[in-house]
Coordinates of C-alpha atoms in Angstrom, one line a residue:
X1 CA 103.2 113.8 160.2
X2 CA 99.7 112.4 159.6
X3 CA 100.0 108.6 160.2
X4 CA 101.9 106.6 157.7
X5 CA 99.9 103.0 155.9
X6 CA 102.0 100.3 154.8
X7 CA 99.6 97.6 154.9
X8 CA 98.6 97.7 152.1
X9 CA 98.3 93.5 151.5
X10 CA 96.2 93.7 154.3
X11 CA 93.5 96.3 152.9
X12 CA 93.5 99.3 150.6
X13 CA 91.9 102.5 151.2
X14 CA 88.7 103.0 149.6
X15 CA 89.5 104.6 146.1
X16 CA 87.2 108.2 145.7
X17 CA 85.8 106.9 142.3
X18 CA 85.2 104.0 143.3
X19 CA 83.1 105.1 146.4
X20 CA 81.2 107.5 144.1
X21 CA 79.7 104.9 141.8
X22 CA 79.1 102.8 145.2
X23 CA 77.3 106.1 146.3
X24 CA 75.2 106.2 143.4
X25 CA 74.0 102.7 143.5
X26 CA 73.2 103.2 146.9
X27 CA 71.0 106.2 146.4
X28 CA 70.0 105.9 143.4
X29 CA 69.2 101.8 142.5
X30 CA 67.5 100.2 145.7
X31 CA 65.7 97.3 143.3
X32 CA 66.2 93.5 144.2
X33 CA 67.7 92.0 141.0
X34 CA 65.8 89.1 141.7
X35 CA 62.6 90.9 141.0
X36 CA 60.7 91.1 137.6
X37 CA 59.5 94.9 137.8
X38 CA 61.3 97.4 136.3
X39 CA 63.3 98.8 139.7
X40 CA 64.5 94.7 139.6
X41 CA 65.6 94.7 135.7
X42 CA 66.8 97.6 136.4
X43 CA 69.5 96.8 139.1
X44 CA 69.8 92.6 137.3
X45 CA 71.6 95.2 134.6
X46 CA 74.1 96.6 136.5
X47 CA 75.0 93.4 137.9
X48 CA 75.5 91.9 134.5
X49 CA 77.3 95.0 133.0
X50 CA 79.5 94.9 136.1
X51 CA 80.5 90.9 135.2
X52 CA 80.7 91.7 131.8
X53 CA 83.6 94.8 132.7
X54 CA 85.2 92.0 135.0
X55 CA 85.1 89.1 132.6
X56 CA 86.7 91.4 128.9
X57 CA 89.7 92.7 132.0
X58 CA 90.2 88.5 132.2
X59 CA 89.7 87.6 128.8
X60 CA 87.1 85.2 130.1
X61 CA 83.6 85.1 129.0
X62 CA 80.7 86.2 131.9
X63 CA 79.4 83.0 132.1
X64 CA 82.8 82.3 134.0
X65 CA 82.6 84.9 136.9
X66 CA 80.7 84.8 139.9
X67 CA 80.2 87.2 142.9
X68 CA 80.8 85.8 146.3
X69 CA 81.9 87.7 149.6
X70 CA 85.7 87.5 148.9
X71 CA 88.5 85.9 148.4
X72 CA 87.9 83.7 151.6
X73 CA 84.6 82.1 150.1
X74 CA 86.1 82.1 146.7
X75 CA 88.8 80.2 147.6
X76 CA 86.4 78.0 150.0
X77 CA 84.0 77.3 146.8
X78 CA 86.4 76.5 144.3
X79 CA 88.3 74.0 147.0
X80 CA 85.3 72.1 148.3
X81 CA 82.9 72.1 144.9
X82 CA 86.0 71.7 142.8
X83 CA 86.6 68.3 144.9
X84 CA 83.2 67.4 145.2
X85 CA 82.4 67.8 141.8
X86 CA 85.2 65.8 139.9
X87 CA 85.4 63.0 142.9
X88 CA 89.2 63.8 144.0
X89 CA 90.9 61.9 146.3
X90 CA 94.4 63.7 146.5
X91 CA 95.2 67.4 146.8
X92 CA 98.6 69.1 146.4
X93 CA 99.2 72.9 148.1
X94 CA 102.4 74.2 149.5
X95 CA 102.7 75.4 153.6
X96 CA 103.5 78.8 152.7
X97 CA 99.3 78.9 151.5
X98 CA 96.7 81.5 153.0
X99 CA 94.5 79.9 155.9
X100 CA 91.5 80.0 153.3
X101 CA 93.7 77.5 151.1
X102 CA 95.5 75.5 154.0
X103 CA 92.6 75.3 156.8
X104 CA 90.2 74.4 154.1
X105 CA 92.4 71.7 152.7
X106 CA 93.2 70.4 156.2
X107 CA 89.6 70.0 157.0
X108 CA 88.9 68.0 153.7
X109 CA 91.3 65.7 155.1
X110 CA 89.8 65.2 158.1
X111 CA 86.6 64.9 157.0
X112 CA 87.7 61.8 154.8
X113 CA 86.7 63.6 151.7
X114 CA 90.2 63.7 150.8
X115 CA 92.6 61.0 151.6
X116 CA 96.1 62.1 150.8
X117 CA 97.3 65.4 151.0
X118 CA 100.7 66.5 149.4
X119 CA 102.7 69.7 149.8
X120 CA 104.9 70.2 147.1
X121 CA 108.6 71.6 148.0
X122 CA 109.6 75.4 148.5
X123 CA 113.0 76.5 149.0
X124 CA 114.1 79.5 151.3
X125 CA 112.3 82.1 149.4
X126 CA 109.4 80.4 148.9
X127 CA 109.7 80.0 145.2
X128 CA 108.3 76.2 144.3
X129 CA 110.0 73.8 143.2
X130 CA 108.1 72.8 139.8
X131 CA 109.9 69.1 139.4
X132 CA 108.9 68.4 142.7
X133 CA 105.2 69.4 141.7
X134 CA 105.1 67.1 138.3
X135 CA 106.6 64.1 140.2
X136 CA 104.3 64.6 142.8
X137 CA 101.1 64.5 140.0
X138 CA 102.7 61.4 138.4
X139 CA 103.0 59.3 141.5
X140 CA 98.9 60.4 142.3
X141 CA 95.9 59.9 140.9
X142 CA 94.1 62.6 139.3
X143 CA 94.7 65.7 142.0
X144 CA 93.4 69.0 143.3
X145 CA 96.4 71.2 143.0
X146 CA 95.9 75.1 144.9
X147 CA 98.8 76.9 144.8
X148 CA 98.8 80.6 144.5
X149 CA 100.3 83.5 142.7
X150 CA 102.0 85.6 144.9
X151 CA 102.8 84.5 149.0
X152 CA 101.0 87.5 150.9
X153 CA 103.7 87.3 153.1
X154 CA 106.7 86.9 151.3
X155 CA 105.7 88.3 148.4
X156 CA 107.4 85.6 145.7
X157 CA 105.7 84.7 142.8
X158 CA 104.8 81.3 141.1
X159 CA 105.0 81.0 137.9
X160 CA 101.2 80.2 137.0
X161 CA 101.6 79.6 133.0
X162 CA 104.1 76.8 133.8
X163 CA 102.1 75.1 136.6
X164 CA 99.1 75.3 134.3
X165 CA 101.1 73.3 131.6
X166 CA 102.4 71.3 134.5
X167 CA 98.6 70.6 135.6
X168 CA 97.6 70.3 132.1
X169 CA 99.7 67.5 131.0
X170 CA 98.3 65.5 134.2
X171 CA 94.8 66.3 133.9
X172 CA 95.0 68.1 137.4
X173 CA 92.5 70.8 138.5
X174 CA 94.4 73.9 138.9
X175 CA 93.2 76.5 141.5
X176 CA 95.3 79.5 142.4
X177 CA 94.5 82.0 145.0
X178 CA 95.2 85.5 143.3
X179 CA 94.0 87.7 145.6
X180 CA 97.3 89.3 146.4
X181 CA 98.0 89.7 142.8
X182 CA 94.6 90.9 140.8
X183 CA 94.2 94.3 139.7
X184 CA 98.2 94.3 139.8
X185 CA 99.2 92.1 137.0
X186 CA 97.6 91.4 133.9
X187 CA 95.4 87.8 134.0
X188 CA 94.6 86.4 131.0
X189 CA 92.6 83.5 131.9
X190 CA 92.7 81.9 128.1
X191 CA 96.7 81.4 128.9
X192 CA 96.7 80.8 132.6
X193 CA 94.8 77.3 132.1
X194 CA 93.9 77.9 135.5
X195 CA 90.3 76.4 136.4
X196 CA 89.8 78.3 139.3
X197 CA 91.0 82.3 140.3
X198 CA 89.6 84.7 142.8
X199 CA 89.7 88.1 143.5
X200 CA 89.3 90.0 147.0
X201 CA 87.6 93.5 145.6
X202 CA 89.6 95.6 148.8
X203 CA 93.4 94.3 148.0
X204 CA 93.1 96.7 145.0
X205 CA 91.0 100.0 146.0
X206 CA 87.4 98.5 146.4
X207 CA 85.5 97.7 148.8
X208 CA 85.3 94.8 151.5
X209 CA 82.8 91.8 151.8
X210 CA 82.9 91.1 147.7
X211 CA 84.8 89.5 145.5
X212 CA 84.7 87.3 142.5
X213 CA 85.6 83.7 141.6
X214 CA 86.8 82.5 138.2
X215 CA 85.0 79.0 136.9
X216 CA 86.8 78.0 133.9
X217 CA 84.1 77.1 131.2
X218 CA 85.5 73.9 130.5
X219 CA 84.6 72.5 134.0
X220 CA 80.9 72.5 136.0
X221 CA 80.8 72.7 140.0
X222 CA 78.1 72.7 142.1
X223 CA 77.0 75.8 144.6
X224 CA 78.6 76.4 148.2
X225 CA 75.8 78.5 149.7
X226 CA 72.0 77.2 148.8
X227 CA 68.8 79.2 149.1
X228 CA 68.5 80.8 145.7
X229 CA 68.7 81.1 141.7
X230 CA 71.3 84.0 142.2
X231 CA 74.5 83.7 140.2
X232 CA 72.9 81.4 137.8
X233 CA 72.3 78.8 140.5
X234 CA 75.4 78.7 142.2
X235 CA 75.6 81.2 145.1
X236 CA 72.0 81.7 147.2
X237 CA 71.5 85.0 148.9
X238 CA 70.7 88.5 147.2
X239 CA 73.7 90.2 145.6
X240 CA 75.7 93.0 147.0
X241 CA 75.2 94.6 144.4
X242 CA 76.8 98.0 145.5
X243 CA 79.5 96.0 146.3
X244 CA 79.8 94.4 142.8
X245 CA 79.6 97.7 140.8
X246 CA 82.3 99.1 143.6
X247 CA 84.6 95.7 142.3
X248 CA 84.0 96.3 138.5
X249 CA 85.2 100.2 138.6
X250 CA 87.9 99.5 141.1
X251 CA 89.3 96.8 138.6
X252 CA 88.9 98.4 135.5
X253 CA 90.4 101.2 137.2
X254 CA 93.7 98.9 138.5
X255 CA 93.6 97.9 134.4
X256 CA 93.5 101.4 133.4
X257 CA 96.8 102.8 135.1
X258 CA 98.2 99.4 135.8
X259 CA 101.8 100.3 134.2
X260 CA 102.2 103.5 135.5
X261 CA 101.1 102.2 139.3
X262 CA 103.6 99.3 138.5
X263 CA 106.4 101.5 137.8
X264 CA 105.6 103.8 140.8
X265 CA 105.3 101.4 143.6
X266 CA 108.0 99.2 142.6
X267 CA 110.6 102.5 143.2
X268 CA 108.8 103.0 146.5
X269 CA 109.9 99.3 147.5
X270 CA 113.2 99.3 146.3
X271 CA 113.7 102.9 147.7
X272 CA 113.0 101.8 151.3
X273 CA 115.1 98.7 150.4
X274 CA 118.0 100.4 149.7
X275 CA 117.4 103.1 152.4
X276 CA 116.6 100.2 155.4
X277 CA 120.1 98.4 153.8
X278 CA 122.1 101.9 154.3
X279 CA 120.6 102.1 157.6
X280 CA 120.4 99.2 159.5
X281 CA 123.1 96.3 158.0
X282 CA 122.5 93.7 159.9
X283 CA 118.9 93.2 158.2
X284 CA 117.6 91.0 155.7
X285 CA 114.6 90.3 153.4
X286 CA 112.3 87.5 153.3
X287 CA 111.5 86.0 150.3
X288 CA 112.4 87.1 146.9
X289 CA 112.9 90.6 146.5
X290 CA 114.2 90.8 142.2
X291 CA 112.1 92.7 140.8
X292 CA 111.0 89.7 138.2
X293 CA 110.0 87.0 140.9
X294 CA 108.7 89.5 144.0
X295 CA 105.0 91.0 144.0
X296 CA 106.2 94.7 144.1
X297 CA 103.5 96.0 146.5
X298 CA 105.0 93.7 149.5
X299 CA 108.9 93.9 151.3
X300 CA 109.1 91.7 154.5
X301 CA 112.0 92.6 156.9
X302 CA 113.9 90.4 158.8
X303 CA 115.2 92.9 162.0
X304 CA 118.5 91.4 164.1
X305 CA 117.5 89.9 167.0
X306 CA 116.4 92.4 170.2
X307 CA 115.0 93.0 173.5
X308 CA 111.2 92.4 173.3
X309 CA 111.0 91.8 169.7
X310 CA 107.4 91.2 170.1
X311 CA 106.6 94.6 170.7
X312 CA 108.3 95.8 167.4
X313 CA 105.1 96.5 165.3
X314 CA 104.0 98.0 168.4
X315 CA 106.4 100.6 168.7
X316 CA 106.0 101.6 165.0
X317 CA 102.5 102.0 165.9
X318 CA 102.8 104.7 168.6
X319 CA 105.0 106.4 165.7
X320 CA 102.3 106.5 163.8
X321 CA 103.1 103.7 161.0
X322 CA 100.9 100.5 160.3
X323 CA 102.4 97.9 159.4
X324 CA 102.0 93.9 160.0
X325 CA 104.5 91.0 160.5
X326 CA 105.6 88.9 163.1
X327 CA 108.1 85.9 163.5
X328 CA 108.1 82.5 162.8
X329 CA 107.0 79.6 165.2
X330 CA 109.3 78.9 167.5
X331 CA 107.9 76.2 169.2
X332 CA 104.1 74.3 169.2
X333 CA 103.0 77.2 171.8
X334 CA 104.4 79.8 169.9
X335 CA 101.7 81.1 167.8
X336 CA 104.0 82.6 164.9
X337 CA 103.6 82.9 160.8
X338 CA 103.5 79.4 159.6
X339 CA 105.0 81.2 156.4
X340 CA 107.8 81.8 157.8
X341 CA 108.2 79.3 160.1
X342 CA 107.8 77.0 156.5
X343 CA 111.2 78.9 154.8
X344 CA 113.1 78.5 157.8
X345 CA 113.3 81.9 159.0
X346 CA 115.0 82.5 162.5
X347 CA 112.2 82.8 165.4
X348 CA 114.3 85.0 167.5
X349 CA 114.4 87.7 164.3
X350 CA 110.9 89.9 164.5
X351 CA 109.6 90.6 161.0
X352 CA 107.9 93.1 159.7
X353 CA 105.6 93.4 156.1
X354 CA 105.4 96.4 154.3
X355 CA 103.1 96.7 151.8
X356 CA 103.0 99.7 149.5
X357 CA 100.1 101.8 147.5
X358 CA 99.5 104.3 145.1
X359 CA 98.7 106.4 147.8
X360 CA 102.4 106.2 149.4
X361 CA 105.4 108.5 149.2
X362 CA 109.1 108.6 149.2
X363 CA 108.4 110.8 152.1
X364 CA 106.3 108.6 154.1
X365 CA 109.4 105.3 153.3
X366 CA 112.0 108.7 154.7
X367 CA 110.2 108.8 158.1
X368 CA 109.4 104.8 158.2
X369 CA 113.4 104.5 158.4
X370 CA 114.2 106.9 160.5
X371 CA 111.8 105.6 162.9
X372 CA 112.4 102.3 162.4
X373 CA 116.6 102.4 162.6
X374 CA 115.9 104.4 166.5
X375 CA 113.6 101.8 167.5
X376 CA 116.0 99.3 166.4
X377 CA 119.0 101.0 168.1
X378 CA 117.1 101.2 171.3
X379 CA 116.0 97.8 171.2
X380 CA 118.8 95.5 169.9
X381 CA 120.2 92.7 171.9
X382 CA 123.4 92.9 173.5

């Protein structure tokens, strides 16, 4: 068998249609869109046509989206400007964040441009506990609150409508790092009350080094990166603008057959779910896994405890399967997930994330188990 990907939250093949209109721009539209001759206009067109397909999927108006690199500098801009721009002093995040969110935040602190920084309670599953949250923004001053959709590890959701409200009654800026969860569900920024979202253009088909933030029009930041007029003043350096027309199709395309993918990979989850149960007993799931409060492109395994654990992912490797994971922290040497190391997960318990795609099969989850159960056989502790 050809080898299998399940790392899907990691990176997503390159969809074919998308690569074709990348192709095309490539060849075919070599203008900078800086430039005021025709080959310039020409390409400043696509660009704005591109923000204008992202923007109607959002419900936001193009004067809201920018292009940056990714989610990393997305996430990095609408931190630090968001901050700078409004004066705050206190931030609020959880420890189950990305390291774009937490190392970002934790440098802020350093730095003095913060002074307090707050981390709202999770419970075992990383779902967030929401009183927690509203007492924290009563006790503050007005705060920074970055808390995302869906945990890339775990795979639980937040419920971003009520932590808007939440933020809204406190006058908080609301950030939330969607990466994991764009082109996958349906974001309507008009109801979100989010001020800031971003989007990572290869977690759903497109390709890698672009992205998109979301500026909510009722708030004004400054730029990140100087040294031009691009993106209406607030991101220097000339636009990748393949990459940007490569984003646009493979969102609208993510829009298009949203539903039917939905529908698809969530049976590919809770096939190998129920298969891995069958299997191998003695396993269980991190995070939530209900259909309702799990990302359905993401199942992380919690395998009983056995003989170099750390060379699980390895060993599905030689059998020809990608996958990612690892184990929690089990001591300040121990370089572990600080995800799962945050919900309490058992350090001597290897873990392993697999993410699903459009491009997976029930065949593929078939020889994942079987694989998987003889390593673990082979392997356990005694």
């Amino acid at each position: 068998m050809n080898r299998i990907y399940l790392d899907n939250a990691a990176t997503t093949p390159l969809d074919k249609e998308v690569m074709a209109e990348m192709i095309n721009v490539m060849e075919n539209y070599y203008g900078n869109p800086s430039s005021i001759h025709a080959q310039g206009r020409e390409v400043r067109t696509l660009i704005e046509k591109a923000r204008k397909t992202v923007s109607g999927l959002l419900n936001a108006t193009p004067a809201e989206i920018f292009f940056t690199s990714g989610g990393t500098e997305a996430d990095n801009t609408a931190i630090r400007c968001g901050i700078a721009a409004f004066g705050i002093k206190h931030a609020i995040t959880s420890k189950i964040e990305h390291h774009a969110v937490e190392h970002t935040l934790d440098q802020l602190l350093k730095d003095g441009v913060i002074d307090k920084l707050s981390f709202v309670n999770i419970d075992s599953k990383g779902n967030i506990d929401y009183e927690h949250l509203e007492q924290l923004l009563q006790e503050n001053s007005r705060s920074f609150v970055s808390l995302m959709h869906a945990n890339n590890e775990l795979s639980t959701l937040s419920d971003m409508e009520r932590v808007g409200d939440i933020c809204e009654r406190y006058d908080a800026i609301y950030h939330s790092d969607t990466v994991q969860t764009m082109g996958h569900y349906v974001h309507d920024v008009r109801k979100l009350k989010a001020h800031f979202i971003v989007c990572s253009a290869h977690k759903l088909h497109g390709p890698k080094g672009v992205g998109f933030l979301f500026v909510n029009h009722n708030i004004k930041i400054g730029p990140m990166i100087f040294g031009g007029a691009q993106e209406r003043n607030m991101r220097g350096g000339t636009e990748n603008v393949y990459g940007i027309l490569g984003l646009a199709k493979a969102l609208e395309m993510a829009y298009e057959h949203m539903a039917e993918h939905q529908t698809y990979i969530q049976e590919l989850k809770t096939y190998m779910k129920d298969k891995l149960v069958a299997e191998i007993p003695a396993i269980t799931f991190n995070g939530e896994t209900d259909q309702e409060k799990s990302l359905y492109t993401v199942l992380n395994v919690s395998f009983p405890a056995m003989e170099m654990s750390d060379m699980l992912l390895f060993n599905l490797d030689i059998n020809g399967i990608s996958a990612s994971g690892g184990s929690a922290c089990a001591s300040g040497s121990n370089i572990g997930s600080h995800v799962l190391t945050a919900v309490g997960i058992d350090p001597n318990r290897p873990s392993v994330r697999f993410s699903f795609s459009k491009y997976n099969t029930k065949e593929e989850i078939d020889y994942v188990v079987e694989k998987v159960k003889h390593i673990v056989e082979q392997n356990i502790a005694v």
